[in-house]
Amino acid sequence: MATREERSTDAAAGSDPAADGDGAGSVADVPDSGERRRDRRSADVSRPGSEGPEAELPAVAVSGLSKRFGSGPDAVTAVDDVSVEIPQGEIVGLLGPNGAGKTTLIKSILGMVLPDEGSVRLHGIDVREEPRAAYARVDAMLEGARNDYWRLTVRENLRYFAAIGGVDPDSVADRHDRLLDRFGIDSKVDTPVRNLSRGMKQKVSIASVLAGDADVVFLDEPTLGLDVESSRTLQDELRRIAEERGLTVVVSSHDMDVVEAVCDRVLIMSGGRIVADDTVEALLSGSDRHGLRIVSRDIDPALVADLRREFDGVTADTEAGRTRLRVAADTDDLYALMARLRERGVTIDRLDTVEPDLEDVFVELTRDTGEPR
């Protein structure tokens, strides 16, 4: 699967609006949406909510997928024998430290990277055997990619990507209006995307993906550049669309709060492997590491730096001369931490325990799984 830009250029039979030196291209140049819709449904795979055995197939099924880069002793295994199934209508978070293999896994599923081993099926369709049919109902927004045409206006982008996805833009105009309003870009509908701020461009990219008729979407760092209110709006829209349309969403993000709030299930990768696959609730309840919050006037930056070298999940902030220190600790760590503070002459003004959050669990699960690849 190529990027959205490459696929849309191919779909438009060589008519690339972004390449038009005179400005934004016309959505009218897109081939007849009825023809594209008929071609798009040629595989005759059931839609969400339909009857029959197809409705029970997982939206995404990955089996034994591996990908290595290079050869010989310098070869790097980016994805190592990964198998996972994602049911239709589920929102899944994909987490992992930098270099864990998340992006390679996503690109392998999308056909942008050819895996060395394993298979990928989308709604039961093997992507190697029938790539056109498999990717007909898939869309993605990838970090660092041009996910929209910057010469087109905001509304033209939504209409354009709906049309090349086989949907009559007029038939989903109400959907577009809602997304534009919800993301606060309704006042920019006639503005070329290239004239927008980074955060606005990110909103247009997300809206363009959600404005079509895809059944499976991949969102790579969707909250990057978004303010708090826009991030919450995205969470609400993902939940609403997943419930109303049976949309399957894979969210790859470092924003733990968003993943914890919106995802039904979380996959955590480290060293090219999936080291955890469970609901947020199960991951949190299974952790034996609790947070400890300590407030003291005797904690200085040098002590914080020393503690970070010895303990996990250490954060600190100072206000009005007092430092609030937070440490993720099990029972043994707790005793060791108290010993270090006593050695350094720290008088504790306040001590609280804090239940572990998803970030604590993430650190715990990825710290001892080998070097990230």
Short mmCIF file of C-alpha atoms in Angstrom, two decimals:
data_model
loop_
_atom_site.label_atom_id
_atom_site.label_comp_id
_atom_site.label_asym_id
_atom_site.label_seq_id
_atom_site.Cartn_x
_atom_site.Cartn_y
_atom_site.Cartn_z
CA MET A 1 0.00 0.00 0.00
CA ALA A 2 1.41 3.36 -1.00
CA THR A 3 0.98 6.56 0.97
CA ARG A 4 -2.34 8.40 0.75
CA GLU A 5 -0.73 10.86 -1.66
CA GLU A 6 0.60 8.15 -3.95
CA ARG A 7 -2.65 6.19 -3.88
CA SER A 8 -4.76 9.24 -4.62
CA THR A 9 -2.54 10.19 -7.54
CA ASP A 10 -2.89 6.69 -8.97
CA ALA A 11 -6.64 6.73 -8.38
CA ALA A 12 -6.98 10.00 -10.22
CA ALA A 13 -5.36 8.44 -13.31
CA GLY A 14 -2.36 10.72 -13.17
CA SER A 15 -4.21 13.92 -12.27
CA ASP A 16 -2.32 15.17 -9.20
CA PRO A 17 -3.90 18.34 -7.77
CA ALA A 18 -0.82 19.00 -5.64
CA ALA A 19 1.32 19.15 -8.75
CA ASP A 20 -0.81 21.84 -10.40
CA GLY A 21 1.38 24.94 -10.47
CA ASP A 22 -1.68 27.19 -10.77
CA GLY A 23 -3.05 26.23 -7.39
CA ALA A 24 -5.54 23.74 -6.02
CA GLY A 25 -6.83 21.08 -8.34
CA SER A 26 -10.50 20.31 -8.85
CA VAL A 27 -12.31 17.44 -7.21
CA ALA A 28 -14.31 17.23 -10.41
CA ASP A 29 -11.22 15.69 -12.04
CA VAL A 30 -11.67 12.54 -9.96
CA PRO A 31 -13.07 9.60 -11.97
CA ASP A 32 -16.77 8.90 -11.59
CA SER A 33 -17.34 7.87 -7.97
CA GLY A 34 -19.95 5.32 -8.99
CA GLU A 35 -17.40 3.46 -11.11
CA ARG A 36 -14.84 3.55 -8.32
CA ARG A 37 -17.43 2.42 -5.81
CA ARG A 38 -18.33 -0.60 -7.95
CA ASP A 39 -14.65 -1.49 -8.37
CA ARG A 40 -14.04 -0.97 -4.65
CA ARG A 41 -16.75 -3.42 -3.67
CA SER A 42 -15.81 -6.03 -6.28
CA ALA A 43 -14.44 -8.33 -3.57
CA ASP A 44 -17.98 -8.50 -2.10
CA VAL A 45 -16.78 -8.54 1.49
CA SER A 46 -19.50 -7.83 4.04
CA ARG A 47 -19.75 -4.38 5.60
CA PRO A 48 -19.91 -3.86 9.38
CA GLY A 49 -23.14 -5.16 10.81
CA SER A 50 -23.82 -7.47 7.86
CA GLU A 51 -24.94 -11.06 8.18
CA GLY A 52 -22.92 -14.11 7.21
CA PRO A 53 -19.54 -15.62 8.09
CA GLU A 54 -17.59 -12.66 6.69
CA ALA A 55 -18.93 -10.49 9.52
CA GLU A 56 -17.09 -12.71 12.02
CA LEU A 57 -13.70 -12.33 10.36
CA PRO A 58 -11.18 -10.13 12.17
CA ALA A 59 -10.65 -6.74 10.59
CA VAL A 60 -6.87 -7.26 10.81
CA ALA A 61 -5.13 -10.62 11.15
CA VAL A 62 -1.32 -10.78 11.29
CA SER A 63 0.38 -14.17 11.52
CA GLY A 64 4.10 -14.82 12.12
CA LEU A 65 5.17 -11.51 10.62
CA SER A 66 8.92 -10.77 10.63
CA LYS A 67 11.00 -8.08 8.95
CA ARG A 68 14.77 -7.74 8.91
CA PHE A 69 16.83 -4.92 7.48
CA GLY A 70 20.36 -5.58 6.20
CA SER A 71 22.19 -8.89 6.13
CA GLY A 72 24.89 -10.80 7.95
CA PRO A 73 26.07 -9.73 11.40
CA ASP A 74 24.79 -6.19 10.82
CA ALA A 75 21.21 -7.30 10.13
CA VAL A 76 18.54 -5.72 12.32
CA THR A 77 15.29 -7.51 13.12
CA ALA A 78 12.67 -4.78 13.30
CA VAL A 79 9.64 -7.08 13.69
CA ASP A 80 10.13 -10.54 15.15
CA ASP A 81 7.42 -13.19 14.63
CA VAL A 82 4.44 -11.00 15.48
CA SER A 83 0.93 -12.47 15.43
CA VAL A 84 -2.17 -10.51 16.36
CA GLU A 85 -5.87 -10.28 15.49
CA ILE A 86 -8.02 -7.15 15.76
CA PRO A 87 -11.81 -7.64 15.72
CA GLN A 88 -14.05 -5.36 13.73
CA GLY A 89 -15.07 -2.19 15.57
CA GLU A 90 -12.22 -2.29 18.12
CA ILE A 91 -9.92 0.62 18.93
CA VAL A 92 -6.42 -0.68 19.63
CA GLY A 93 -3.46 1.27 20.97
CA LEU A 94 0.01 0.34 19.72
CA LEU A 95 2.74 1.41 22.15
CA GLY A 96 6.47 0.94 22.31
CA PRO A 97 9.74 2.81 22.85
CA ASN A 98 11.44 4.38 19.86
CA GLY A 99 12.86 1.64 17.67
CA ALA A 100 10.52 -1.04 19.06
CA GLY A 101 9.18 -1.92 15.60
CA LYS A 102 5.80 -0.15 15.68
CA THR A 103 6.21 1.77 12.44
CA THR A 104 7.65 -1.24 10.60
CA LEU A 105 4.71 -3.35 11.77
CA ILE A 106 2.18 -0.77 10.59
CA LYS A 107 3.89 -0.31 7.23
CA SER A 108 4.09 -4.08 6.78
CA ILE A 109 0.35 -4.35 7.39
CA LEU A 110 -0.28 -1.49 4.97
CA GLY A 111 1.91 -3.03 2.26
CA MET A 112 4.45 -0.19 2.34
CA VAL A 113 7.13 -2.61 3.62
CA LEU A 114 7.40 -6.18 2.33
CA PRO A 115 7.81 -8.56 5.30
CA ASP A 116 10.30 -11.42 5.10
CA GLU A 117 7.93 -13.90 6.70
CA GLY A 118 4.31 -14.14 7.75
CA SER A 119 0.97 -13.07 6.37
CA VAL A 120 -1.51 -10.21 6.69
CA ARG A 121 -5.25 -10.48 6.10
CA LEU A 122 -7.71 -7.60 6.11
CA HIS A 123 -11.31 -8.75 6.54
CA GLY A 124 -10.13 -12.21 5.51
CA ILE A 125 -8.41 -11.06 2.32
CA ASP A 126 -4.71 -11.90 1.94
CA VAL A 127 -2.90 -8.67 1.09
CA ARG A 128 -0.29 -10.42 -1.06
CA GLU A 129 -2.80 -12.37 -3.11
CA GLU A 130 -5.43 -9.64 -3.49
CA PRO A 131 -3.90 -6.29 -2.52
CA ARG A 132 -6.44 -4.14 -4.34
CA ALA A 133 -9.40 -5.80 -2.65
CA ALA A 134 -7.66 -5.95 0.75
CA TYR A 135 -6.81 -2.25 0.86
CA ALA A 136 -10.06 -0.99 -0.65
CA ARG A 137 -11.46 -0.28 2.81
CA VAL A 138 -8.28 0.83 4.62
CA ASP A 139 -6.91 4.32 5.22
CA ALA A 140 -4.01 5.70 7.25
CA MET A 141 -2.45 8.85 8.61
CA LEU A 142 1.29 8.41 9.12
CA GLU A 143 3.57 10.63 11.15
CA GLY A 144 5.99 12.64 9.04
CA ALA A 145 4.04 12.04 5.82
CA ARG A 146 2.13 14.48 3.65
CA ASN A 147 -1.33 13.20 4.48
CA ASP A 148 -3.19 15.93 2.58
CA TYR A 149 -2.82 18.01 -0.56
CA TRP A 150 -1.61 21.38 0.61
CA ARG A 151 -2.77 23.22 -2.52
CA LEU A 152 -6.35 22.08 -1.98
CA THR A 153 -8.64 23.79 0.50
CA VAL A 154 -9.78 22.06 3.66
CA ARG A 155 -13.16 21.05 2.24
CA GLU A 156 -11.64 20.00 -1.10
CA ASN A 157 -9.32 17.63 0.75
CA LEU A 158 -12.22 15.93 2.52
CA ARG A 159 -14.20 15.64 -0.70
CA TYR A 160 -11.20 14.47 -2.68
CA PHE A 161 -10.22 11.64 -0.35
CA ALA A 162 -13.84 10.55 0.03
CA ALA A 163 -14.17 10.40 -3.77
CA ILE A 164 -11.04 8.34 -4.39
CA GLY A 165 -12.22 6.00 -1.65
CA GLY A 166 -15.30 5.24 -3.73
CA VAL A 167 -17.74 7.50 -1.90
CA ASP A 168 -19.88 10.22 -3.48
CA PRO A 169 -18.72 13.33 -1.54
CA ASP A 170 -22.23 14.78 -1.62
CA SER A 171 -23.60 11.70 0.15
CA VAL A 172 -21.33 12.28 3.16
CA ALA A 173 -21.47 16.09 3.22
CA ASP A 174 -23.19 16.04 6.63
CA ARG A 175 -20.38 13.85 7.98
CA HIS A 176 -17.82 16.32 6.65
CA ASP A 177 -19.65 19.29 8.19
CA ARG A 178 -19.73 17.55 11.58
CA LEU A 179 -16.01 16.77 11.49
CA LEU A 180 -15.14 20.30 10.41
CA ASP A 181 -17.25 21.71 13.21
CA ARG A 182 -16.02 19.28 15.87
CA PHE A 183 -12.36 19.93 15.07
CA GLY A 184 -12.87 23.69 14.94
CA ILE A 185 -11.83 24.09 11.31
CA ASP A 186 -15.24 24.99 9.87
CA SER A 187 -14.12 28.62 9.51
CA LYS A 188 -11.17 27.45 7.37
CA VAL A 189 -13.08 25.36 4.81
CA ASP A 190 -12.02 27.53 1.88
CA THR A 191 -8.42 27.99 3.03
CA PRO A 192 -5.62 26.07 1.27
CA VAL A 193 -4.08 23.61 3.72
CA ARG A 194 -0.60 25.02 3.07
CA ASN A 195 -1.72 28.27 4.75
CA LEU A 196 -2.73 26.56 8.00
CA SER A 197 -0.78 26.12 11.22
CA ARG A 198 0.76 22.75 12.06
CA GLY A 199 -2.04 21.91 14.46
CA MET A 200 -4.69 22.83 11.88
CA LYS A 201 -2.98 20.67 9.25
CA GLN A 202 -3.04 17.77 11.69
CA LYS A 203 -6.78 18.26 12.20
CA VAL A 204 -7.38 18.25 8.45
CA SER A 205 -5.35 15.04 8.10
CA ILE A 206 -7.43 13.31 10.78
CA ALA A 207 -10.70 14.60 9.34
CA SER A 208 -9.69 13.45 5.84
CA VAL A 209 -9.16 9.90 7.11
CA LEU A 210 -12.42 9.83 9.08
CA ALA A 211 -14.44 11.55 6.34
CA GLY A 212 -14.38 8.61 3.93
CA ASP A 213 -15.88 5.16 4.11
CA ALA A 214 -12.92 3.12 5.35
CA ASP A 215 -13.57 0.24 7.73
CA VAL A 216 -10.02 0.14 9.11
CA VAL A 217 -7.85 3.19 9.80
CA PHE A 218 -4.33 3.54 11.18
CA LEU A 219 -3.47 6.74 13.03
CA ASP A 220 0.22 7.30 13.76
CA GLU A 221 0.73 9.94 16.49
CA PRO A 222 -2.64 11.60 15.77
CA THR A 223 -2.44 14.04 18.69
CA LEU A 224 0.91 15.48 17.61
CA GLY A 225 0.48 19.25 17.43
CA LEU A 226 -3.03 19.20 18.90
CA ASP A 227 -4.02 21.21 21.95
CA VAL A 228 -5.78 19.56 24.90
CA GLU A 229 -9.29 20.41 23.70
CA SER A 230 -8.63 19.07 20.18
CA SER A 231 -7.13 15.90 21.62
CA ARG A 232 -10.28 15.32 23.66
CA THR A 233 -12.40 15.97 20.58
CA LEU A 234 -10.45 13.34 18.68
CA GLN A 235 -11.05 10.84 21.47
CA ASP A 236 -14.80 11.53 21.43
CA GLU A 237 -15.01 11.25 17.63
CA LEU A 238 -13.09 7.98 17.51
CA ARG A 239 -15.39 6.43 20.09
CA ARG A 240 -18.50 7.74 18.36
CA ILE A 241 -17.46 6.57 14.89
CA ALA A 242 -16.32 3.18 16.15
CA GLU A 243 -19.72 2.66 17.78
CA GLU A 244 -21.84 4.06 14.95
CA ARG A 245 -19.97 2.71 11.93
CA GLY A 246 -18.11 -0.28 13.34
CA LEU A 247 -14.84 1.43 12.47
CA THR A 248 -11.65 -0.42 13.44
CA VAL A 249 -8.87 1.92 14.60
CA VAL A 250 -5.21 1.29 15.34
CA VAL A 251 -3.66 4.22 17.23
CA SER A 252 0.12 4.36 17.54
CA SER A 253 1.04 7.04 20.04
CA HIS A 254 3.33 8.13 22.85
CA ASP A 255 0.38 9.96 24.41
CA MET A 256 -0.52 7.49 27.15
CA ASP A 257 -3.49 9.52 28.36
CA VAL A 258 -5.17 9.31 24.95
CA VAL A 259 -4.50 5.59 24.61
CA GLU A 260 -5.77 4.93 28.13
CA ALA A 261 -8.93 6.97 27.52
CA VAL A 262 -9.96 5.75 24.08
CA CYS A 263 -8.58 2.26 23.42
CA ASP A 264 -10.40 -1.00 24.08
CA ARG A 265 -7.12 -2.86 24.05
CA VAL A 266 -3.40 -2.12 24.08
CA LEU A 267 -0.50 -3.81 22.30
CA ILE A 268 2.95 -3.00 23.70
CA MET A 269 6.01 -3.70 21.56
CA SER A 270 9.66 -3.90 22.55
CA GLY A 271 12.60 -5.34 20.68
CA GLY A 272 10.42 -6.17 17.68
CA ARG A 273 8.01 -8.35 19.68
CA ILE A 274 4.64 -7.83 21.33
CA VAL A 275 5.32 -8.03 25.07
CA ALA A 276 1.76 -7.25 26.22
CA ASP A 277 -1.70 -7.56 24.66
CA ASP A 278 -4.64 -6.81 26.94
CA THR A 279 -7.22 -4.25 27.97
CA VAL A 280 -6.09 -1.12 29.78
CA GLU A 281 -7.91 -2.26 32.92
CA ALA A 282 -6.19 -5.65 32.92
CA LEU A 283 -2.76 -4.12 32.36
CA LEU A 284 -3.24 -1.67 35.23
CA SER A 285 -4.59 -4.28 37.62
CA GLY A 286 -1.73 -6.66 36.81
CA SER A 287 1.01 -4.23 37.74
CA ASP A 288 2.75 -4.62 41.11
CA ARG A 289 4.46 -1.25 40.78
CA HIS A 290 2.71 1.65 42.49
CA GLY A 291 3.53 5.29 42.36
CA LEU A 292 4.96 7.15 45.32
CA ARG A 293 4.59 10.92 45.56
CA ILE A 294 6.96 12.73 47.92
CA VAL A 295 6.96 16.46 48.68
CA SER A 296 10.04 18.03 50.31
CA ARG A 297 12.08 21.21 50.39
CA ASP A 298 15.30 19.14 50.58
CA ILE A 299 15.12 17.52 47.14
CA ASP A 300 17.49 19.27 44.73
CA PRO A 301 18.21 18.64 41.02
CA ALA A 302 21.36 16.63 41.81
CA LEU A 303 19.37 14.22 43.98
CA VAL A 304 16.67 13.88 41.30
CA ALA A 305 19.35 13.01 38.72
CA ASP A 306 20.81 10.36 41.04
CA LEU A 307 17.40 8.84 41.71
CA ARG A 308 16.63 8.67 37.99
CA ARG A 309 19.72 6.55 37.49
CA GLU A 310 18.59 4.08 40.15
CA PHE A 311 14.79 4.01 39.90
CA ASP A 312 12.20 3.92 37.11
CA GLY A 313 9.52 6.45 36.34
CA VAL A 314 11.07 9.32 38.31
CA THR A 315 9.50 12.72 37.62
CA ALA A 316 9.91 15.95 39.56
CA ASP A 317 8.67 19.53 39.54
CA THR A 318 9.35 22.41 41.90
CA GLU A 319 6.96 25.10 43.06
CA ALA A 320 7.25 27.61 45.92
CA GLY A 321 10.53 26.07 47.03
CA ARG A 322 9.13 22.55 47.40
CA THR A 323 9.82 19.66 45.05
CA ARG A 324 7.18 17.06 44.20
CA LEU A 325 8.88 13.78 43.39
CA ARG A 326 7.07 10.81 41.83
CA VAL A 327 8.60 7.36 41.56
CA ALA A 328 7.17 4.09 40.22
CA ALA A 329 8.20 1.54 42.84
CA ASP A 330 7.48 -1.96 44.08
CA THR A 331 8.05 -2.95 47.73
CA ASP A 332 11.82 -3.46 47.40
CA ASP A 333 12.21 -0.14 45.55
CA LEU A 334 10.23 1.61 48.27
CA TYR A 335 12.67 0.50 50.98
CA ALA A 336 15.66 1.44 48.82
CA LEU A 337 14.18 4.85 48.02
CA MET A 338 13.56 5.66 51.66
CA ALA A 339 17.13 4.66 52.47
CA ARG A 340 18.53 6.99 49.78
CA LEU A 341 16.45 9.92 51.00
CA ARG A 342 17.54 9.33 54.60
CA GLU A 343 21.19 9.16 53.51
CA ARG A 344 20.81 12.54 51.81
CA GLY A 345 19.16 14.15 54.83
CA VAL A 346 15.79 14.67 53.17
CA THR A 347 12.91 15.63 55.45
CA ILE A 348 9.61 14.52 53.91
CA ASP A 349 6.79 17.08 54.13
CA ARG A 350 4.18 14.83 52.51
CA LEU A 351 4.02 11.24 51.29
CA ASP A 352 1.25 9.72 49.14
CA THR A 353 0.82 6.50 47.21
CA VAL A 354 -0.49 6.73 43.65
CA GLU A 355 -2.09 3.94 41.67
CA PRO A 356 -0.06 2.97 38.57
CA ASP A 357 -1.09 4.48 35.25
CA LEU A 358 -0.44 3.20 31.75
CA GLU A 359 2.93 4.94 31.59
CA ASP A 360 4.10 3.07 34.68
CA VAL A 361 3.00 -0.25 33.18
CA PHE A 362 4.67 0.64 29.89
CA VAL A 363 8.00 1.35 31.59
CA GLU A 364 7.77 -1.83 33.61
CA LEU A 365 7.06 -4.04 30.58
CA THR A 366 9.67 -2.57 28.23
CA ARG A 367 12.66 -1.95 30.49
CA ASP A 368 13.92 -5.56 30.59
CA THR A 369 12.97 -6.83 27.11
CA GLY A 370 16.33 -6.21 25.48
CA GLU A 371 17.68 -3.43 23.31
CA PRO A 372 15.02 -1.81 21.12
CA ARG A 373 15.37 -2.62 17.45
#
